[in-house]
PDB file of C-alpha atoms and ligand atoms in Angstrom:
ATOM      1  CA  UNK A   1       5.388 -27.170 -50.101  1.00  0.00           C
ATOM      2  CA  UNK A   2       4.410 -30.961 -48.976  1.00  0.00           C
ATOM      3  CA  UNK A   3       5.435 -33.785 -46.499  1.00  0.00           C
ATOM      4  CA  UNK A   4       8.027 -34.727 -49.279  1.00  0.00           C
ATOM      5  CA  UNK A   5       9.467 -31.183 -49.561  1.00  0.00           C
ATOM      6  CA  UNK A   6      10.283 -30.805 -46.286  1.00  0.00           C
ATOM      7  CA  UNK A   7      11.562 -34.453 -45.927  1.00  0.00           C
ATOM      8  CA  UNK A   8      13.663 -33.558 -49.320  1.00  0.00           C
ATOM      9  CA  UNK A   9      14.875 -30.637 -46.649  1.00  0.00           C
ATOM     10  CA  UNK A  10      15.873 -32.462 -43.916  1.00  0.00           C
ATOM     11  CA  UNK A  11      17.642 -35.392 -46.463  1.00  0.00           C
ATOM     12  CA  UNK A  12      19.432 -32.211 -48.191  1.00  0.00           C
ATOM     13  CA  UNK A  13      20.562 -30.742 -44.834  1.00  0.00           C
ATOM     14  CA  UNK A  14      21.930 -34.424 -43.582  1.00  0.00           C
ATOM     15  CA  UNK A  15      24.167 -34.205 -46.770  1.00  0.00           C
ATOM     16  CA  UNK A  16      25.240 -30.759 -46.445  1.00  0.00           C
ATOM     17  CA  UNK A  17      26.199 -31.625 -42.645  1.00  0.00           C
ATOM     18  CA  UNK A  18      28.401 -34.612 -43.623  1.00  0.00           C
ATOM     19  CA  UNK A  19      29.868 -32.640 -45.919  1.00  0.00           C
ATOM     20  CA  UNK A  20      30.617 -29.978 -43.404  1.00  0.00           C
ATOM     21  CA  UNK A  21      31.413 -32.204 -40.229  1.00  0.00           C
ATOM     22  CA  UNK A  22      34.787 -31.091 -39.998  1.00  0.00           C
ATOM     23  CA  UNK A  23      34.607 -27.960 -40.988  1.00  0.00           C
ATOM     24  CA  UNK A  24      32.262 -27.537 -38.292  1.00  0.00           C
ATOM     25  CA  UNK A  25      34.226 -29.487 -36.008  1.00  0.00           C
ATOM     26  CA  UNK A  26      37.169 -27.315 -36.338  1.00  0.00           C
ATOM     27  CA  UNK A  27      35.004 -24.251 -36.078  1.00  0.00           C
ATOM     28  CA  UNK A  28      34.086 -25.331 -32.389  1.00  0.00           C
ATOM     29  CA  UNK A  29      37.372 -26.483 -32.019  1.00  0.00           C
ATOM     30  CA  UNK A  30      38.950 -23.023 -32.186  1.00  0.00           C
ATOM     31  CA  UNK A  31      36.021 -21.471 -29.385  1.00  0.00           C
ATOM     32  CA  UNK A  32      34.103 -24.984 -28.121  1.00  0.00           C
ATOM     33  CA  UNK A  33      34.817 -28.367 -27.235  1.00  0.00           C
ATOM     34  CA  UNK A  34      35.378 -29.651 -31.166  1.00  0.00           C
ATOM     35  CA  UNK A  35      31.786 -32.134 -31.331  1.00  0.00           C
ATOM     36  CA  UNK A  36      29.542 -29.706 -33.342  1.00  0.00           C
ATOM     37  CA  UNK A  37      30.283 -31.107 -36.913  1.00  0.00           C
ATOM     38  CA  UNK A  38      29.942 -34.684 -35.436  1.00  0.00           C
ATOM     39  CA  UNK A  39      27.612 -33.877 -33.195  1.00  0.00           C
ATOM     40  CA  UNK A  40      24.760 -32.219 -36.441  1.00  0.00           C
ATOM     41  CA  UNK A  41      26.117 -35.586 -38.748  1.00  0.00           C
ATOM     42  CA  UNK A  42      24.903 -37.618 -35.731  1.00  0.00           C
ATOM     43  CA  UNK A  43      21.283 -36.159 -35.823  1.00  0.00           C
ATOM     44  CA  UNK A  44      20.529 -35.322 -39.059  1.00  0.00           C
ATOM     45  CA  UNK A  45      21.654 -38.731 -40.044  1.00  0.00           C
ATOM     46  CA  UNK A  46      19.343 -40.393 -37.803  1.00  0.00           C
ATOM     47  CA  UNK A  47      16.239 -38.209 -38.879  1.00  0.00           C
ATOM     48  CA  UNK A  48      16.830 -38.970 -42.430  1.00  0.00           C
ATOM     49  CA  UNK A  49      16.496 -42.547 -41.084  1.00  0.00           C
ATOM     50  CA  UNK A  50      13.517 -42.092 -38.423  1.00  0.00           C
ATOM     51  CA  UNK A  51      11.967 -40.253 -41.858  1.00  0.00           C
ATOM     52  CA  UNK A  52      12.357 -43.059 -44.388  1.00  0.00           C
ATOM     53  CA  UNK A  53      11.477 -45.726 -42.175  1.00  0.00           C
ATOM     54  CA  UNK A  54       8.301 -44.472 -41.012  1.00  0.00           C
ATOM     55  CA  UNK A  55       7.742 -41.290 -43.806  1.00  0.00           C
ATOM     56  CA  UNK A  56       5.074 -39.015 -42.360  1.00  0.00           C
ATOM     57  CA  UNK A  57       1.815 -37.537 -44.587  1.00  0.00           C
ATOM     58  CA  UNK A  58       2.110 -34.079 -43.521  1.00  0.00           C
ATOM     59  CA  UNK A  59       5.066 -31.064 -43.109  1.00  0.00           C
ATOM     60  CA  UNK A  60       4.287 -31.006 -39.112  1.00  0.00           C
ATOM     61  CA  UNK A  61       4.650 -34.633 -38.630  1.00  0.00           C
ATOM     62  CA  UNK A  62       8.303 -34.497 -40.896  1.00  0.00           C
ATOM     63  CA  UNK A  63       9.561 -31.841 -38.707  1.00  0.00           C
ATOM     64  CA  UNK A  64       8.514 -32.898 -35.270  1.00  0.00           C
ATOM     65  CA  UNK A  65      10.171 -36.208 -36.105  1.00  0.00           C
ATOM     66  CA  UNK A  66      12.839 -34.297 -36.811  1.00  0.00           C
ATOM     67  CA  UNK A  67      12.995 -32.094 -34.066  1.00  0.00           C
ATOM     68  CA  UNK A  68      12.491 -35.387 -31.335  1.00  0.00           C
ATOM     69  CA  UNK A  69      15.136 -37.227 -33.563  1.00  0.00           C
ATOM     70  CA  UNK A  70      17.468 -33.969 -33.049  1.00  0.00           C
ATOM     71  CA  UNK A  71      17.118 -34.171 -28.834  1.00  0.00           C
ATOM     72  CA  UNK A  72      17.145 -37.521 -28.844  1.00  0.00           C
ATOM     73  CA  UNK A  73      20.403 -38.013 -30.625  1.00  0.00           C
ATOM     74  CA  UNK A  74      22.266 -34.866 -30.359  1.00  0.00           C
ATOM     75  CA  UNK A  75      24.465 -33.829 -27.150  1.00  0.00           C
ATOM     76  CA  UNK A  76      25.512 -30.918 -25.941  1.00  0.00           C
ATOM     77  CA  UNK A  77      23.782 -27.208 -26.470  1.00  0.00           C
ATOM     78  CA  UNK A  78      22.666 -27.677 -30.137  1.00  0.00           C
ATOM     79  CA  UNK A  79      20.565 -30.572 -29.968  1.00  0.00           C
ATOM     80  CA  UNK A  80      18.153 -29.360 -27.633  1.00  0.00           C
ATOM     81  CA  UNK A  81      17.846 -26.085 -29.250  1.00  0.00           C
ATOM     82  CA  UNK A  82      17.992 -27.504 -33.055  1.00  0.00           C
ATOM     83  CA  UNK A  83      15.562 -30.078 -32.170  1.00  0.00           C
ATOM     84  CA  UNK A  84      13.329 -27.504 -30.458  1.00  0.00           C
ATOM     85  CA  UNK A  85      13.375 -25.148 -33.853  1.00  0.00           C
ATOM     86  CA  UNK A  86      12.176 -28.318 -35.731  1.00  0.00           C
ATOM     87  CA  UNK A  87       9.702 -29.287 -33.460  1.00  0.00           C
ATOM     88  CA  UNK A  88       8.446 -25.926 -33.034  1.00  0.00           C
ATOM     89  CA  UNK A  89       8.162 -25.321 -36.805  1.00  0.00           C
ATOM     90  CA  UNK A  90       6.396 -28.478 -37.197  1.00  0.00           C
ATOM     91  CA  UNK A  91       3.721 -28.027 -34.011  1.00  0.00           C
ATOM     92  CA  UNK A  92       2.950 -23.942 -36.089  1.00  0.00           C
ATOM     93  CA  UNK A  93       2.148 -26.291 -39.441  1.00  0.00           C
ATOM     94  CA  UNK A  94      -0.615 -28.331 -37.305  1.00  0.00           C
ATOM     95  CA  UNK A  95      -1.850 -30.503 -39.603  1.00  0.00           C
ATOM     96  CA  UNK A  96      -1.902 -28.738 -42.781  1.00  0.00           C
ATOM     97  CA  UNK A  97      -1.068 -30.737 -45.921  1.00  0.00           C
ATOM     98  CA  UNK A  98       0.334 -27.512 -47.976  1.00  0.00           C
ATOM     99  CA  UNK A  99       2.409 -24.897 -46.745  1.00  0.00           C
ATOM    100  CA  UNK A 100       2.867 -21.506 -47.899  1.00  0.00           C
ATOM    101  CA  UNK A 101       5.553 -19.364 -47.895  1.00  0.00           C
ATOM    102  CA  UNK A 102       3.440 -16.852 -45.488  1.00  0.00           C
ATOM    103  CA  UNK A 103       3.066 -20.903 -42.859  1.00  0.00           C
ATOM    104  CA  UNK A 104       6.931 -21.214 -43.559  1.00  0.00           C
ATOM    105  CA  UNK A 105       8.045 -17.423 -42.359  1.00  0.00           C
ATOM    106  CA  UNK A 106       5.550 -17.963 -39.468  1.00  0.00           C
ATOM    107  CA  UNK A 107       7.050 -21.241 -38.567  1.00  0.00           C
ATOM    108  CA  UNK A 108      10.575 -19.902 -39.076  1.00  0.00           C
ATOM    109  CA  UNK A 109       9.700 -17.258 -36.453  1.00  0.00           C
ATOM    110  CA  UNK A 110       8.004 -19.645 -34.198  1.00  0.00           C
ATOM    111  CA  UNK A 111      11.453 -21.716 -34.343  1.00  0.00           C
ATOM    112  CA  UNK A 112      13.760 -18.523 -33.133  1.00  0.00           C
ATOM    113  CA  UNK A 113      11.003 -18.100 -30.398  1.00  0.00           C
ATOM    114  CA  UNK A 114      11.707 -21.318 -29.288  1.00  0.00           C
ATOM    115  CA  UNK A 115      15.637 -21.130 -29.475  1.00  0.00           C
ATOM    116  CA  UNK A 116      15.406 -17.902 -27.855  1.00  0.00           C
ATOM    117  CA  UNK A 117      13.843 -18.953 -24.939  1.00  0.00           C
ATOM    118  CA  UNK A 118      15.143 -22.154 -24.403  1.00  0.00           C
ATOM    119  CA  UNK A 119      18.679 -20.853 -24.671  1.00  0.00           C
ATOM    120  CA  UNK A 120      18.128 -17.366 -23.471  1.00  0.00           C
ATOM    121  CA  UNK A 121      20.725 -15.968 -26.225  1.00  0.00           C
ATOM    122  CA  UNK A 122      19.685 -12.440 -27.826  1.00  0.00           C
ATOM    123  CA  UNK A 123      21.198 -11.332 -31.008  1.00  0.00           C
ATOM    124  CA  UNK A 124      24.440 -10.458 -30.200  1.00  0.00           C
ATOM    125  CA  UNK A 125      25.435 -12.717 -28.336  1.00  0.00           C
ATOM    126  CA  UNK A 126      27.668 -14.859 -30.649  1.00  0.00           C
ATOM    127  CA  UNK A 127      24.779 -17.775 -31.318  1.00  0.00           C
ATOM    128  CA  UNK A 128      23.056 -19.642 -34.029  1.00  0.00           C
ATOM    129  CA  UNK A 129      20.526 -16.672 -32.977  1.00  0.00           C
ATOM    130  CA  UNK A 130      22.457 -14.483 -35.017  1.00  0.00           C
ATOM    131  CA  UNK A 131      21.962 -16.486 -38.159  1.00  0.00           C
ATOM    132  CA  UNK A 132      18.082 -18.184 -37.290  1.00  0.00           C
ATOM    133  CA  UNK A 133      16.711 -14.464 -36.598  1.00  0.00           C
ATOM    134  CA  UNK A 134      17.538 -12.570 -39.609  1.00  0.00           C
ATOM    135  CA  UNK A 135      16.652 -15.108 -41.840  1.00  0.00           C
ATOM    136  CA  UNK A 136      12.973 -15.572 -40.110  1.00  0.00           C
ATOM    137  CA  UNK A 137      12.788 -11.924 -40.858  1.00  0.00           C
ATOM    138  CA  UNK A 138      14.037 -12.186 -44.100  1.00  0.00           C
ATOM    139  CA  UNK A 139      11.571 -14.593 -44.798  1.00  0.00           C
ATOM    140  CA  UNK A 140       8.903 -12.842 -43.736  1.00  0.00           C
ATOM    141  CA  UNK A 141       9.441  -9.779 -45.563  1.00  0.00           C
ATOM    142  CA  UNK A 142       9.741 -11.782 -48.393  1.00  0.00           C
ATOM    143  CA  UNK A 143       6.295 -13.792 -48.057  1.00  0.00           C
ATOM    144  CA  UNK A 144       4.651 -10.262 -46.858  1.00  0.00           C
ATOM    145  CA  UNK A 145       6.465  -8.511 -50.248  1.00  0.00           C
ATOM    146  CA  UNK A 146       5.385 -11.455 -52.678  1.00  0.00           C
ATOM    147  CA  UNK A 147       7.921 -12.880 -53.536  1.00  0.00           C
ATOM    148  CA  UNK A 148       7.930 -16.273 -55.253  1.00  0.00           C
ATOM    149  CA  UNK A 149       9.189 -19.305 -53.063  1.00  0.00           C
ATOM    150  CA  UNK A 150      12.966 -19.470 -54.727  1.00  0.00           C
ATOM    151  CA  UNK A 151      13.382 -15.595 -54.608  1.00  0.00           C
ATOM    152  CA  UNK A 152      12.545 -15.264 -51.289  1.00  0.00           C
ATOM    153  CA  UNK A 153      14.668 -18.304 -50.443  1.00  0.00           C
ATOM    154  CA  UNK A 154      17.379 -16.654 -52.450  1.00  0.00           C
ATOM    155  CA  UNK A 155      17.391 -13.406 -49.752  1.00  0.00           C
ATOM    156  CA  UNK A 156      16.222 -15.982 -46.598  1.00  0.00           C
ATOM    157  CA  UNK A 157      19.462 -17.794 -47.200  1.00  0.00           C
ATOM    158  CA  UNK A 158      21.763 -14.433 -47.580  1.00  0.00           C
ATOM    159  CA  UNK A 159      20.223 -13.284 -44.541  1.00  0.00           C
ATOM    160  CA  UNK A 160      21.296 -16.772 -42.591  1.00  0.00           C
ATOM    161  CA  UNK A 161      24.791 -16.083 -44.547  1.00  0.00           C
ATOM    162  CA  UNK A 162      25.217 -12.272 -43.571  1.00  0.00           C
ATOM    163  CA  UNK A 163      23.988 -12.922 -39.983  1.00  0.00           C
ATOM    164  CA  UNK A 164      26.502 -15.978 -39.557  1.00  0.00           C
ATOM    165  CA  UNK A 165      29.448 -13.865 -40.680  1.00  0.00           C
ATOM    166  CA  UNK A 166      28.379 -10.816 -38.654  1.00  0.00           C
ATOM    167  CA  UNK A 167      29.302 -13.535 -35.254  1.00  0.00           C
ATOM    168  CA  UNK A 168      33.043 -13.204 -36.341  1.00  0.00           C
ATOM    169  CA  UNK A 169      33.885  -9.529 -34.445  1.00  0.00           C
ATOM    170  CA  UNK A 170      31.558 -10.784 -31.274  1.00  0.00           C
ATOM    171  CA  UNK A 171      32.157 -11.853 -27.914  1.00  0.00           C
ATOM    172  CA  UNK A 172      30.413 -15.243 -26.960  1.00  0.00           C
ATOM    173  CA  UNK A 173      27.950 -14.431 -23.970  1.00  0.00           C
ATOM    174  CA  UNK A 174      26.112 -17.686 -24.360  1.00  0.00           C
ATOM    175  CA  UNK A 175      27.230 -21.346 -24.551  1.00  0.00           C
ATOM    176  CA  UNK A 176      31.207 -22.766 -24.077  1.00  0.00           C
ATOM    177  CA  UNK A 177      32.321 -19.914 -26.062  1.00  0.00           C
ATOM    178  CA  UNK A 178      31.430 -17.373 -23.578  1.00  0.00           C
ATOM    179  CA  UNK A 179      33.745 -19.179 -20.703  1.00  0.00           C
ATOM    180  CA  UNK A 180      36.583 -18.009 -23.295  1.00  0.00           C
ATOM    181  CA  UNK A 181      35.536 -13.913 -23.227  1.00  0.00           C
ATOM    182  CA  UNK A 182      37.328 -11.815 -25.318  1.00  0.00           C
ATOM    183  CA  UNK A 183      39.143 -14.733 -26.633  1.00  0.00           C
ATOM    184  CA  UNK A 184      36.044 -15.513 -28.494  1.00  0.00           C
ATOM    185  CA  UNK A 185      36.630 -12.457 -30.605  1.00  0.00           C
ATOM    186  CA  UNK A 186      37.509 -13.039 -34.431  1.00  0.00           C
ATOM    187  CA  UNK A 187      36.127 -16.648 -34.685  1.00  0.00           C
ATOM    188  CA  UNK A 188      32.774 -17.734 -36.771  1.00  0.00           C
ATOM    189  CA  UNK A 189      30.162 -19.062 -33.751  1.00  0.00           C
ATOM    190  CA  UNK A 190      29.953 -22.950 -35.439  1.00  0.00           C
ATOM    191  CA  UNK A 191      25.927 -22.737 -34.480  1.00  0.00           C
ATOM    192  CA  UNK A 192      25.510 -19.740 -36.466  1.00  0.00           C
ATOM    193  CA  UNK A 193      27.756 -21.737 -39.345  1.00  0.00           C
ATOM    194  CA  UNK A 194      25.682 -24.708 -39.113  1.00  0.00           C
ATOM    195  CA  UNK A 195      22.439 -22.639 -39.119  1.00  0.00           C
ATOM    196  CA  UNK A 196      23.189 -20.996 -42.247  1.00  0.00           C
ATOM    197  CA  UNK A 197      24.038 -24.321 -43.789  1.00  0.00           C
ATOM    198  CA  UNK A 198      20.622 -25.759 -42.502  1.00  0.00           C
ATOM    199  CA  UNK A 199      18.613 -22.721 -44.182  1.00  0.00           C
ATOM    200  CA  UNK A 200      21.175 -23.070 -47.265  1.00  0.00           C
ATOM    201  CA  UNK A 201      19.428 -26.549 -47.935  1.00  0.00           C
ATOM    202  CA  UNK A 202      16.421 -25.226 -47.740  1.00  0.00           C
ATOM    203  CA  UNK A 203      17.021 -23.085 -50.594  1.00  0.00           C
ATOM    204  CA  UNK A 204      18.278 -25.736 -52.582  1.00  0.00           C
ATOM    205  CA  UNK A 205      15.668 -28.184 -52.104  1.00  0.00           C
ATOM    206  CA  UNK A 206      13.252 -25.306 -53.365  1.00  0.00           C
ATOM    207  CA  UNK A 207      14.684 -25.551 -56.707  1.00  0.00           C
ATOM    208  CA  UNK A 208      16.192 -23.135 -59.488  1.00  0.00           C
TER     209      UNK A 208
HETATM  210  P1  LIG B   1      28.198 -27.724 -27.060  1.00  0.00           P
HETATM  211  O1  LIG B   1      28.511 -26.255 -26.956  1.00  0.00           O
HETATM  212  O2  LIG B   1      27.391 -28.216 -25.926  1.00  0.00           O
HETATM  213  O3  LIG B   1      29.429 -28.528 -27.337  1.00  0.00           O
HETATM  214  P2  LIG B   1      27.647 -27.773 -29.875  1.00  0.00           P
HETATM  215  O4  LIG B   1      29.123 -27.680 -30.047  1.00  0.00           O
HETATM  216  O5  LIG B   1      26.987 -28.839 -30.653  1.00  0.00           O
HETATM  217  O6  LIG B   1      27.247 -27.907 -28.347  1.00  0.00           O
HETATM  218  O7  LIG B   1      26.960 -26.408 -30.326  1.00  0.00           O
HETATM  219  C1  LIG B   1      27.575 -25.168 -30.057  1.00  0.00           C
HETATM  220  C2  LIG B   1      26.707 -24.064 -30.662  1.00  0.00           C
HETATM  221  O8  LIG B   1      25.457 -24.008 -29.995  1.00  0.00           O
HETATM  222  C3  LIG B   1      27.290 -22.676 -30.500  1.00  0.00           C
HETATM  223  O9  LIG B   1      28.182 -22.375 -31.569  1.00  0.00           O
HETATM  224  C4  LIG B   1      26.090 -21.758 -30.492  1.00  0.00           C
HETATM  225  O10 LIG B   1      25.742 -21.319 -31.790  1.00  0.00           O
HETATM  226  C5  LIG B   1      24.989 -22.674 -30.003  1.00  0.00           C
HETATM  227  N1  LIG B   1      24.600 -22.314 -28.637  1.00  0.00           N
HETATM  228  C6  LIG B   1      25.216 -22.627 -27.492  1.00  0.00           C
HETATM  229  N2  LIG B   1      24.552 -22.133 -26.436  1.00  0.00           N
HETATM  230  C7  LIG B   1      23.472 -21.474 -26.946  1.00  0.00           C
HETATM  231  C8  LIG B   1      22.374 -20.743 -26.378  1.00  0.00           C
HETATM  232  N3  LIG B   1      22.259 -20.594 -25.045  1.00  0.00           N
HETATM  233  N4  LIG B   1      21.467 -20.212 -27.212  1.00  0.00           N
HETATM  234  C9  LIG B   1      21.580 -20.367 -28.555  1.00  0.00           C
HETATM  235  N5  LIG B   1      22.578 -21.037 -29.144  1.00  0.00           N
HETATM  236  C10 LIG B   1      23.510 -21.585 -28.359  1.00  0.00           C
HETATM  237 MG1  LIG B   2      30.675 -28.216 -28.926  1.00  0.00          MG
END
């Protein structure tokens, strides 16, 4: 996987994100303050710009643009922590030119790391956590098992999927949700929603 996978990524996840804006939006609606759908369309429509204007030569360089694009443009809780999992994956790349699927679960992992203590959410706790984490481990037992790329993007992705879903029957005890308590019960987190979109594209730029 090259510099133009990984912008391919990033383009991908811009249009899955427009296509999902109000989806999104209502999502946070129901347990936020309804800006997460315009909020991720904001950002990932200026890093598909910041990319093709100045298109880096490695992976790294793509996602830390990404990831500085993310905090630069991006209010509220998610840009901070998105643009921290970019930038994080990118910094674990270095300045390698290829990346393997063993570099991408390491990255992935890195990225949770960096969500996790930033935003101090466990699993649990009704976040984008809940999606990012099991798919990093998916990941990894998929580059550690052999896997080829697409497979193990197949069961990365269902993790993400699974993991978002599993944030329905939670309480929020991070973010705005949590201010609602049990009246965060029975709604999909929109961070955990978004995040399995954003590993979703990465599937789907990985081919068939
Ligand atoms: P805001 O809550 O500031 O309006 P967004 O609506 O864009 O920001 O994003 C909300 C999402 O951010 C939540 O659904 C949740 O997944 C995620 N989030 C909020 N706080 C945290 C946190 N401390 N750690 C991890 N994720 C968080
Ligand atoms: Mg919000």
């Amino acid at each position: 996987m090259d510099a133009q996978f990984f912008a391919s990524w990033i383009e991908e996840t811009a249009r899955v994100v427009t296509d999902n804006r109000d989806r999104l939006t209502r999502l946070d609606a129901a347990i936020g303050d309804a800006d997460h759908g315009t909020n991720l369309h904001r950002g990932f429509v200026a890093a598909v710009d910041a990319l093709a204007s100045d298109p880096p030569d490695t992976p790294g360089r793509v996602l830390v643009v990404t990831g500085m694009t993310l905090i630069r443009k991006v209010g509220g809780a998610a840009g901070p922590l998105y643009g921290t999992a970019f930038r994080q994956m990118g910094v674990t790349f270095g300045s390698k030119q290829e990346i393997t699927l063993a570099d991408l679960a390491a990255a992935l992992e890195a990225a949770v790391a960096g969500v996790r203590k930033l935003g101090g959410a466990a699993e649990g706790d009704k976040t984008m956590v809940d999606a990012l984490a099991p798919a990093a481990r998916a990941l990894t037992e998929a580059a550690h098992g052999g896997l080829k790329t697409e497979e193990a993007l197949d069961v990365t992705r269902t993790a993400a999927e699974e993991g978002a879903r599993a944030t329905v029957p939670m309480q929020a005890r991070k973010g705005r949700a949590s201010y609602l308590g049990e009246r965060s019960i029975g709604h999909l987190d929109p961070g955990a929603a978004s995040s399995a979109l954003i590993i979703g594209a990465l599937r789907s730029v990985a081919g068939v």
